[in-house]
Tab-separated table of C-alpha atoms and ligand atoms in Angstrom:
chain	number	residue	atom	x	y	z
A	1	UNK	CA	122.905	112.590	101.180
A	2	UNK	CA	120.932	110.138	102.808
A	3	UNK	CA	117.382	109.048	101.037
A	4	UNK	CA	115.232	111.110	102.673
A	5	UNK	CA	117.199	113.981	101.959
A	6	UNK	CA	117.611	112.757	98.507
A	7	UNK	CA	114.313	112.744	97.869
A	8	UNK	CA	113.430	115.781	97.805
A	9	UNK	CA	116.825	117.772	97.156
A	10	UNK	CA	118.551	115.435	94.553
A	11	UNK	CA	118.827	116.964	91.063
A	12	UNK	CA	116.205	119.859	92.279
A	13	UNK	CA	117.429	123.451	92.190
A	14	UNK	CA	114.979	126.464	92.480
A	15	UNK	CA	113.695	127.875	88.803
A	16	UNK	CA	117.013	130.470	87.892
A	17	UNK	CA	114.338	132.640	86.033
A	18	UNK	CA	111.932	132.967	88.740
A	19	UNK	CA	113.564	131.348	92.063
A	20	UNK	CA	110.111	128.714	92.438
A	21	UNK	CA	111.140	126.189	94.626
A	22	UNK	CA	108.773	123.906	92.631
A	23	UNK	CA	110.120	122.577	89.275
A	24	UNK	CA	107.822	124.430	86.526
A	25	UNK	CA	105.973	121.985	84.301
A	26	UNK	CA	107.846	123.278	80.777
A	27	UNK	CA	104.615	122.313	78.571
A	28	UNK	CA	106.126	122.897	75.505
A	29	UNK	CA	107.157	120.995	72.476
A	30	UNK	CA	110.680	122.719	70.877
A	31	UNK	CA	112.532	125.572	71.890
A	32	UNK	CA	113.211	128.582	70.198
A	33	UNK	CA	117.056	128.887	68.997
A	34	UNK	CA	119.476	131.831	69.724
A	35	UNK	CA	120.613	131.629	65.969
A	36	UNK	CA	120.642	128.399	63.731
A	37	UNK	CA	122.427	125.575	66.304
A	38	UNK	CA	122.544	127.763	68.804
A	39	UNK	CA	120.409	126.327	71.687
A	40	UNK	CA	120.240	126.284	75.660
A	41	UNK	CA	120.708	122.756	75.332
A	42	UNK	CA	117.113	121.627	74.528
A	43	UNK	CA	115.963	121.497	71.280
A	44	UNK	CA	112.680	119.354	70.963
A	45	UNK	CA	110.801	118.060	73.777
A	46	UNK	CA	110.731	114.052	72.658
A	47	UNK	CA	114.736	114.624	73.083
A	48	UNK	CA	115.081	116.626	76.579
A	49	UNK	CA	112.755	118.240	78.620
A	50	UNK	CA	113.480	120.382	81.400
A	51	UNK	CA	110.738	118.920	84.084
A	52	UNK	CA	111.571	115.807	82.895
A	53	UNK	CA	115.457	116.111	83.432
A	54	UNK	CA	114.865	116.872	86.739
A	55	UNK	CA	112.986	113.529	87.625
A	56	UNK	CA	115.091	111.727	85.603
A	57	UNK	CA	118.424	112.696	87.906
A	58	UNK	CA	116.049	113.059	91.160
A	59	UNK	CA	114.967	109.201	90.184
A	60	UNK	CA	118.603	108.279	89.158
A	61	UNK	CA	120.391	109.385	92.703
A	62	UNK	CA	117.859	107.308	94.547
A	63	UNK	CA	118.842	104.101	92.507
A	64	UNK	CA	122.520	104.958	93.220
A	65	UNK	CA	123.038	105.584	89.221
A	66	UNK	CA	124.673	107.972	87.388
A	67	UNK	CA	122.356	107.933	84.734
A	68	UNK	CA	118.508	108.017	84.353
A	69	UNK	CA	115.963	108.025	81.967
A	70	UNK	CA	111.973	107.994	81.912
A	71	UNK	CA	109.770	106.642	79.629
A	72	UNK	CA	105.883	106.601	79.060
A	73	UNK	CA	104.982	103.542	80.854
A	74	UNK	CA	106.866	100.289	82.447
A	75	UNK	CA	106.615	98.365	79.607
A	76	UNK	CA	108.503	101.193	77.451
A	77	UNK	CA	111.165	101.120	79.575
A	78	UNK	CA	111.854	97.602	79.351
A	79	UNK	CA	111.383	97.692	75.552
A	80	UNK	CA	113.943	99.832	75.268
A	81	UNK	CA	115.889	97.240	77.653
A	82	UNK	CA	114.951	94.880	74.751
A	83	UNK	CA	115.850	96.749	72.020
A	84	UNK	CA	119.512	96.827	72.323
A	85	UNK	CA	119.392	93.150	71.481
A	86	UNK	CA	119.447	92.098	68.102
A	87	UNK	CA	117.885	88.900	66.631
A	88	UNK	CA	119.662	85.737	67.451
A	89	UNK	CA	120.514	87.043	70.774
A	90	UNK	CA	119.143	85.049	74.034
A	91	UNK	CA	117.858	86.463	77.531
A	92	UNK	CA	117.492	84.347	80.453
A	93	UNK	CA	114.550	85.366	82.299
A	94	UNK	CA	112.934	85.031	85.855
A	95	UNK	CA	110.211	82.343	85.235
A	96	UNK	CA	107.762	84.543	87.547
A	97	UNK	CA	107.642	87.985	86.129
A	98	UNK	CA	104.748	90.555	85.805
A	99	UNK	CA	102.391	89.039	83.284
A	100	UNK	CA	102.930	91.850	80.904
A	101	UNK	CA	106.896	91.919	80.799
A	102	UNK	CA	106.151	87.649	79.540
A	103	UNK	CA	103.417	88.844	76.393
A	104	UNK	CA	106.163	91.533	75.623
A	105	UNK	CA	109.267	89.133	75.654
A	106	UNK	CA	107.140	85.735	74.019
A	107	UNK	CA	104.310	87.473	71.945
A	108	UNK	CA	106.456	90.513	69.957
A	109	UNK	CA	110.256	90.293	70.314
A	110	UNK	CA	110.500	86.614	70.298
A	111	UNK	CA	108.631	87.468	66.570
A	112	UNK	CA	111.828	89.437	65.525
A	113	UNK	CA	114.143	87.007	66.484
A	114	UNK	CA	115.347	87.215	70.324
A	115	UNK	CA	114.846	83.994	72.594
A	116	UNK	CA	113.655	84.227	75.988
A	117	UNK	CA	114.442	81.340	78.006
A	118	UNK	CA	112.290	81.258	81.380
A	119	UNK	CA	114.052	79.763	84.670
A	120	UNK	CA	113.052	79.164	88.368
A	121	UNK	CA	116.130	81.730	89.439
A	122	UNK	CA	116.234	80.811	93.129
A	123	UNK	CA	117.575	77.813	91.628
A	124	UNK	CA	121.398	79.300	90.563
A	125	UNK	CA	122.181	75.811	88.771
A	126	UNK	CA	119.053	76.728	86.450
A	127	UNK	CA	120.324	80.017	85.896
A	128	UNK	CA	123.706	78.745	84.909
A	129	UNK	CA	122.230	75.779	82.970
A	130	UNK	CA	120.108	78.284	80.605
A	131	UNK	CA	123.010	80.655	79.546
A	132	UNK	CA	124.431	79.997	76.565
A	133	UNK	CA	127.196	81.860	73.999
A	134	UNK	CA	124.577	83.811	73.028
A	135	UNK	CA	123.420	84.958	76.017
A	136	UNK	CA	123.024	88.984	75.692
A	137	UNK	CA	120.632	89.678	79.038
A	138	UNK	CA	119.871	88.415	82.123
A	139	UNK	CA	115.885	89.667	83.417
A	140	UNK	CA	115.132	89.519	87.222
A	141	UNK	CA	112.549	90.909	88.582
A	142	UNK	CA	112.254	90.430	92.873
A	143	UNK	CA	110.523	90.111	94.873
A	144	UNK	CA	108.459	88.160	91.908
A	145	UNK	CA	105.132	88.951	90.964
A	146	UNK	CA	102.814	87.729	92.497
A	147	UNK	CA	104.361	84.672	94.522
A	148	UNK	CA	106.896	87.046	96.447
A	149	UNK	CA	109.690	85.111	95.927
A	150	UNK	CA	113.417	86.532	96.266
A	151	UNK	CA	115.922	86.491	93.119
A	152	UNK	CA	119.785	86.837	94.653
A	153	UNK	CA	120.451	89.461	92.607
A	154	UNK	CA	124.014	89.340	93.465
A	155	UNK	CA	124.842	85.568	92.354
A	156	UNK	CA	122.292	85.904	89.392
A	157	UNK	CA	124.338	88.706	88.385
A	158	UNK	CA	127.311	86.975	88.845
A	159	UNK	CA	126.843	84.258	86.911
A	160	UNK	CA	125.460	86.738	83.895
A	161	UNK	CA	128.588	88.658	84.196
A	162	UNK	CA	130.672	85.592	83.910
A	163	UNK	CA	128.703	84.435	80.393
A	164	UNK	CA	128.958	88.386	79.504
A	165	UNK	CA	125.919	89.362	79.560
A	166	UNK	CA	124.468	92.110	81.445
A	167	UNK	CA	122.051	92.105	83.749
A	168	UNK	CA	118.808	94.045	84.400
A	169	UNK	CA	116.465	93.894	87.365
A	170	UNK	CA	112.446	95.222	87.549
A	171	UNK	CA	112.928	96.690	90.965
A	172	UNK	CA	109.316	98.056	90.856
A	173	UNK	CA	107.988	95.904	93.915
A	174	UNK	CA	110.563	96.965	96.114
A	175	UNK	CA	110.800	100.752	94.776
A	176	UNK	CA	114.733	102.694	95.498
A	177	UNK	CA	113.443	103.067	99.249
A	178	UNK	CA	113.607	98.939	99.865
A	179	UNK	CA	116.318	97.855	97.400
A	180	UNK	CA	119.028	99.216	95.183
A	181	UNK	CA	120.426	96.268	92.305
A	182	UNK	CA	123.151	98.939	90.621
A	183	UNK	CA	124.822	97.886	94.308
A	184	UNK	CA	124.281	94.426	94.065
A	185	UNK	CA	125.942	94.239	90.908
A	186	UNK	CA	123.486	94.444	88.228
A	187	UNK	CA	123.851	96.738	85.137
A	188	UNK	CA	120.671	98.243	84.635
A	189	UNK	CA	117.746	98.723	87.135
A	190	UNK	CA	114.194	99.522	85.543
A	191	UNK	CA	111.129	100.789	87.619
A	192	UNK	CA	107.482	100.719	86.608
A	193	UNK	CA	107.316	104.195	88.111
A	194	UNK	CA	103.782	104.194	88.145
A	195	UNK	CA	103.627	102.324	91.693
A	196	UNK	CA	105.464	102.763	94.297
A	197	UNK	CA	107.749	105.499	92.867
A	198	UNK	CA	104.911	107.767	91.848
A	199	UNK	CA	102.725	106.675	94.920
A	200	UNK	CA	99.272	108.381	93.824
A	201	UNK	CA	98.021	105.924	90.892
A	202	UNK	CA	97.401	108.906	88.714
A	203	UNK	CA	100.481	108.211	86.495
A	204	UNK	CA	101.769	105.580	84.448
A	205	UNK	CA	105.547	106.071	83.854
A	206	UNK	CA	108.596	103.978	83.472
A	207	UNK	CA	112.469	104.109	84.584
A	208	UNK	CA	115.614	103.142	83.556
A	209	UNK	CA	118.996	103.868	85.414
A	210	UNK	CA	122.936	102.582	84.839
A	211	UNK	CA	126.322	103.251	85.334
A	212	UNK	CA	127.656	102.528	82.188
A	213	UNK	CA	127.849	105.154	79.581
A	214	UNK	CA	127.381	102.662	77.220
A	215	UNK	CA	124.271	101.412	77.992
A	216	UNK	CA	122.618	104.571	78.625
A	217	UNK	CA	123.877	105.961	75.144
A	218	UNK	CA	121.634	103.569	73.503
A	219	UNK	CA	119.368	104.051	76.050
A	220	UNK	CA	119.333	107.716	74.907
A	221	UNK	CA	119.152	106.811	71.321
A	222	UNK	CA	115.947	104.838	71.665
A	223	UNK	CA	114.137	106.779	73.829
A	224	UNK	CA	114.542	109.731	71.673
A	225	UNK	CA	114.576	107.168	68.310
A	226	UNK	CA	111.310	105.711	69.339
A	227	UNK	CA	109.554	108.374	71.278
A	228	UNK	CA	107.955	106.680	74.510
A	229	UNK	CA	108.735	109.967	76.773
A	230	UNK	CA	106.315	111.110	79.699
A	231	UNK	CA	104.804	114.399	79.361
A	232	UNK	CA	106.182	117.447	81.675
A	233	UNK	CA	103.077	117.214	83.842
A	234	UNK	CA	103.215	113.632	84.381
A	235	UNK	CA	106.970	114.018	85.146
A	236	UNK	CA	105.526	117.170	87.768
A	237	UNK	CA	103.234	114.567	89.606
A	238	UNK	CA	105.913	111.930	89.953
A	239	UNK	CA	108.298	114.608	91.059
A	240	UNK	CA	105.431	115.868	93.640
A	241	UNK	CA	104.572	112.196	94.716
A	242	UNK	CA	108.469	110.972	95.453
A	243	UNK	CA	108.870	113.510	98.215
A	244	UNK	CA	106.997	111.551	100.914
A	245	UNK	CA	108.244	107.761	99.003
A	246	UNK	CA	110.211	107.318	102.462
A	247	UNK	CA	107.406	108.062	104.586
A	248	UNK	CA	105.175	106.342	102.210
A	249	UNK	CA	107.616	102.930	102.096
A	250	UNK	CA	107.866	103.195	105.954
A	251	UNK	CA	104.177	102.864	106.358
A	252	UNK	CA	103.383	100.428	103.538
A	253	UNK	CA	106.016	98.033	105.266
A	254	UNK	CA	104.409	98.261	108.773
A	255	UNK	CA	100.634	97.809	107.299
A	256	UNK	CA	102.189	94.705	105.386
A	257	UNK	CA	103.975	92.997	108.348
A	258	UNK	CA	100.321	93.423	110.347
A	259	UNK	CA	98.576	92.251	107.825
A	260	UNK	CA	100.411	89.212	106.535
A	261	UNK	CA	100.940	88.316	110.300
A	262	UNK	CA	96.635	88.432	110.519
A	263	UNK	CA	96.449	86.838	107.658
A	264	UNK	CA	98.769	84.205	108.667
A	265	UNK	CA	96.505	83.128	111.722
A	266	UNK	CA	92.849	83.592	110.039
A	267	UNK	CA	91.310	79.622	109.848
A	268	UNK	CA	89.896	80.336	106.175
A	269	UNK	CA	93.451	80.978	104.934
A	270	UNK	CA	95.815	78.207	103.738
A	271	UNK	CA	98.747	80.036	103.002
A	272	UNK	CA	100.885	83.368	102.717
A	273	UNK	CA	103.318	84.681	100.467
A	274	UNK	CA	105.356	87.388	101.945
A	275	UNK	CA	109.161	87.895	102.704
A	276	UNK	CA	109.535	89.136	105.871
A	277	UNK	CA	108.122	85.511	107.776
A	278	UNK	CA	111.227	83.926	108.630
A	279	UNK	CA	110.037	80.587	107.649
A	280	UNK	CA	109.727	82.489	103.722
A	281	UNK	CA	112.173	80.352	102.128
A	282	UNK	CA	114.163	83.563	100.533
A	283	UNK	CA	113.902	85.244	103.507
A	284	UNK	CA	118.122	85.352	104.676
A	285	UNK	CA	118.219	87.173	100.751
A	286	UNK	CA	115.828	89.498	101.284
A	287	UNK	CA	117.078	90.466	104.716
A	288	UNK	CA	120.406	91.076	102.714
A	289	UNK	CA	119.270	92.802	100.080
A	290	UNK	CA	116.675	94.270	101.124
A	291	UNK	CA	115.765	97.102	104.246
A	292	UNK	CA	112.438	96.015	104.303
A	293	UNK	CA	109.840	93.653	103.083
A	294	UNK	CA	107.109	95.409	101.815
A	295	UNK	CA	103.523	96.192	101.688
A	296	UNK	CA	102.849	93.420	98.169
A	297	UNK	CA	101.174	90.133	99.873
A	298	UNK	CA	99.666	87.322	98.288
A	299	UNK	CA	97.476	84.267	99.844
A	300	UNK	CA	95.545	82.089	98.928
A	301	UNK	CA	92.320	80.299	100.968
A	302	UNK	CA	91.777	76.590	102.240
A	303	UNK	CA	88.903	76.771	99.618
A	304	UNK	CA	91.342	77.298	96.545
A	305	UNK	CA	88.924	77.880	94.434
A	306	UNK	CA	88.155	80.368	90.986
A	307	UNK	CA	84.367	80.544	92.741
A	308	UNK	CA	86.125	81.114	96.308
A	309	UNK	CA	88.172	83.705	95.212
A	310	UNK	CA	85.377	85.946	93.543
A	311	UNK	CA	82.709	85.367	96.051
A	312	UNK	CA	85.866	87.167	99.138
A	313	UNK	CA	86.854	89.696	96.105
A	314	UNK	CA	83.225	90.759	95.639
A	315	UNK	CA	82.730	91.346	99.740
A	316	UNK	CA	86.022	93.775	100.228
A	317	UNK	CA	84.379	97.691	100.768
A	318	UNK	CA	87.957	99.535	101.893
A	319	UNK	CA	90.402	97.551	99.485
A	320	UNK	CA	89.542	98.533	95.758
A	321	UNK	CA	89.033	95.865	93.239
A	322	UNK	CA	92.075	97.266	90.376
A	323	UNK	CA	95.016	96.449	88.804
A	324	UNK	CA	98.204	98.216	89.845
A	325	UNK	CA	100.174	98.478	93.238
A	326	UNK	CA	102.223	100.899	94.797
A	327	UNK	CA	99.547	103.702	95.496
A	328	UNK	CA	99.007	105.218	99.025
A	329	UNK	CA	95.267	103.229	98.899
A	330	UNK	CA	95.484	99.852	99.511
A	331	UNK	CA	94.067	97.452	96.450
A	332	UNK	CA	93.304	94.105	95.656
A	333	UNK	CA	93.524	91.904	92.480
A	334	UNK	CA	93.269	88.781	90.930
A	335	UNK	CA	96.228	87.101	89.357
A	336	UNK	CA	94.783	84.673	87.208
A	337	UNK	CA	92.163	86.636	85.423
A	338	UNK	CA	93.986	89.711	85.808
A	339	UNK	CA	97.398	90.928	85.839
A	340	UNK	CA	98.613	87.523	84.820
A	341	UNK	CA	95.552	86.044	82.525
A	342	UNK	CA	98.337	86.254	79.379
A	343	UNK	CA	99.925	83.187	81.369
A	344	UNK	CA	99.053	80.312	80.214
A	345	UNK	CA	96.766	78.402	82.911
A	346	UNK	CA	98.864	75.913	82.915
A	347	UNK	CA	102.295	77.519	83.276
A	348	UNK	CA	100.824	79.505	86.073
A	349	UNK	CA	99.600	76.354	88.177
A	350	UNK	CA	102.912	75.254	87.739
A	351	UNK	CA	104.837	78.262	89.570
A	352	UNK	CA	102.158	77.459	91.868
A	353	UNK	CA	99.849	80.973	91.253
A	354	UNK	CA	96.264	79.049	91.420
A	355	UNK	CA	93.036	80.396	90.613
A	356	UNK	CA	92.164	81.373	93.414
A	357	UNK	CA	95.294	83.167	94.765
A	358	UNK	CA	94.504	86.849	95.870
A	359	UNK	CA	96.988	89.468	96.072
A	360	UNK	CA	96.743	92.776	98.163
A	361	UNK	CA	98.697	95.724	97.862
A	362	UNK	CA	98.884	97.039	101.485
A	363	UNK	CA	98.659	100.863	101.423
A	364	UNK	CA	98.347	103.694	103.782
A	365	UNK	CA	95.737	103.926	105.875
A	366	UNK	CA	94.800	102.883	109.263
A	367	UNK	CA	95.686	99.228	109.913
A	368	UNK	CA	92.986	98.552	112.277
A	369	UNK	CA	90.130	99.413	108.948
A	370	UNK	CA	92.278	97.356	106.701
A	371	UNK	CA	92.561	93.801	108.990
A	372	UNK	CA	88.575	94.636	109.560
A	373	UNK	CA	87.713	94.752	106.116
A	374	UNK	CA	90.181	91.552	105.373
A	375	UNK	CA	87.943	89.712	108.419
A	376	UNK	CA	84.850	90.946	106.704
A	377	UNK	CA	85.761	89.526	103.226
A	378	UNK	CA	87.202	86.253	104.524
A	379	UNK	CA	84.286	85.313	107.342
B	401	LIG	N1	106.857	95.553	86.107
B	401	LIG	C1	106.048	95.226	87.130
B	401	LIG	C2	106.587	94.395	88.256
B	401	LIG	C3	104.717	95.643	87.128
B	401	LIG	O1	103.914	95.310	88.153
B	401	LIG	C4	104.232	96.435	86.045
B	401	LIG	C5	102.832	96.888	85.987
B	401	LIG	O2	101.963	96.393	86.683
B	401	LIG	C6	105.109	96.753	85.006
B	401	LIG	C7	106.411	96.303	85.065
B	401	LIG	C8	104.654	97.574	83.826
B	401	LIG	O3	104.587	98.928	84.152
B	401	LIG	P1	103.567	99.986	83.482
B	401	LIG	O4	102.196	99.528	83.826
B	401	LIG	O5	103.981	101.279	84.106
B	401	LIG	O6	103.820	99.943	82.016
């Protein structure tokens, strides 16, 4: 099947009680038994639900895995990612990663015990130079948040694999539709399904796919262990939402090639971070791994200012001042003071996100309205 198809066909078969072509929303918490251990196969909800089984494979064919599982939110998912480690372990981690993923990883598991070390990974020889014997994970995320750079995820992966460890990507900028890591040899591939995945910023919801048994046994354990599950109606909207994500992707990477190309040429504007230009200096790797470039841009103005950057936030009317990415109407945020204020100020200047870098997430609509409200907020 290819991924249009896939989307709305994988892992979805019409309700055998009833025949509705829509998966029911099973709003219920257990299941009542035939006779004492004799089940259907669902027992309690935090275990297995049915709505939520379907997503889960519908989610897990488009990432090319054989297994899938959803969580409550992003950062659930990669918790779980984290706790198959145990202390004394070490993960080598992208050094430009979604603010939250860095306070998870440095403010509560590096408290029990696990040590994160944080590396430029466009730079292999840094990758290679941070792993260690006790090297347990390797954490890419790409394109990285919010400087749009481009992790190989093949020769990262490679040189995990050769230290043993495995090797996990956040594929939530690119979404299934732009990228697929299982291929590229990674072990686990985790989605903040809440963006692009979902595609109607009315959910939060995370993913995590594999093919290795293994790793989704413990996966299983944990999930069920420590109880981070999406309700059946969330997993309804996300199931509703993924059946136009190729339409949705298609559209979100035209908007962004307009727009970054405008932005590119506007006089106020001093630079643009986005990896389709061919001058982007990851651009060969995301060409190969990648069938498309996006609709996530960042830039940043001539006047790279904190008072610059609020003054052209305050004067946008069609792009909505908000966290999150991903949904069908475009938005724009802040870096510094908000998705990634838990970064130190200084660490940030140092990957180069200044104060007053802006980043848009290109949805949707008419191009024409969005490049006229970008002139408006820049003039
Ligand atoms: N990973 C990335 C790249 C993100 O942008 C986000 C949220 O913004 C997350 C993970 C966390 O996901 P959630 O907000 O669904 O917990």
């Amino acid at each position: 099947m290819k991924f249009g198809t896939k989307v709305l066909h994988a892992g979805i078969t019409p309700d055998p009680s009833t025949g509705a072509i829509m998966t029911p929303i099973f709003q219920t918490s257990t299941y009542v038994q035939d006779g004492a251990g004799r089940h259907k196969g669902y027992e309690y909800a935090r275990t297995k639900n049915p709505t939520r089984s379907v997503l889960e494979k519908n989610i897990a064919a488009l990432e090319n895995a054989t297994f899938g599982r959803c969580f409550a939110s992003g950062m659930s998912a990669t918790e779980t990612i984290i706790k198959t480690l145990r202390p004394g372990d070490e993960v080598v981690s992208t050094d430009d990663l979604y603010g939250g993923s860095f306070r998870l990883f440095t403010k509560i598991f590096q408290e029990f015990g696990i040590k994160f070390t944080f590396v430029d990974m466009r730079d292999l020889q840094k990758v290679q130079n941070a792993m260690t014997d006790k090297t347990r994970l390797v954490w890419i995320e790409t394109p990285t948040n919010p400087m749009l750079n481009i992790i190989d995820i093949e020769r990262v992966s490679e040189i995990g694999h050769s230290h043993g460890a495995k090797v996990a990507v956040d594929n939530t900028f690119s979404s299934p539709y732009l990228q697929n890591p299982l291929d590229r040899g990674a072990d686990i591939v985790m989605h903040s399904v809440t963006k692009y995945i979902s595609g109607h910023s009315d959910v939060i919801m995370g993913f995590l796919g594999t093919n290795d048994p293994e790793i989704d046994e413990k996966f299983g354990f944990i999930q069920n262990s420590s109880g981070a599950v999406p309700g059946p109606q969330d997993c309804f909207l996300v199931l509703r939402g993924i059946k136009t994500l190729h339409l949705r992707m298609q559209r979100h990477c035209e908007n962004g090639e307009k727009v970054a190309h405008y932005l590119r040429s506007h006089p106020n504007v001093a630079k643009v971070f986005w990896p389709g230009f061919e001058d982007h200096p990851n651009h060969e790797i995301a060409k190969r791994q990648m069938r498309g470039f996006g609709g996530m841009i960042s830039f940043i103005q001539k006047e790279d200012t904190m008072e610059k950057a609020k003054e052209t936030l305050s004067k946008f009317r069609l792009f909505s001042l908000a966290e999150s990415l991903g949904g069908v109407e475009s938005l724009v945020g802040h870096p510094a003071t908000m998705t990634h204020a838990s970064i130190p100020r200084e660490k940030r200047l140092a990957g180069g996100l200044t104060d007053s870098m802006i980043r848009l997430s290109v949805g949707i609509e008419d191009v024409e309205d969005l490049i006229d409200d970008l002139e408006h907020a820049l003039k």
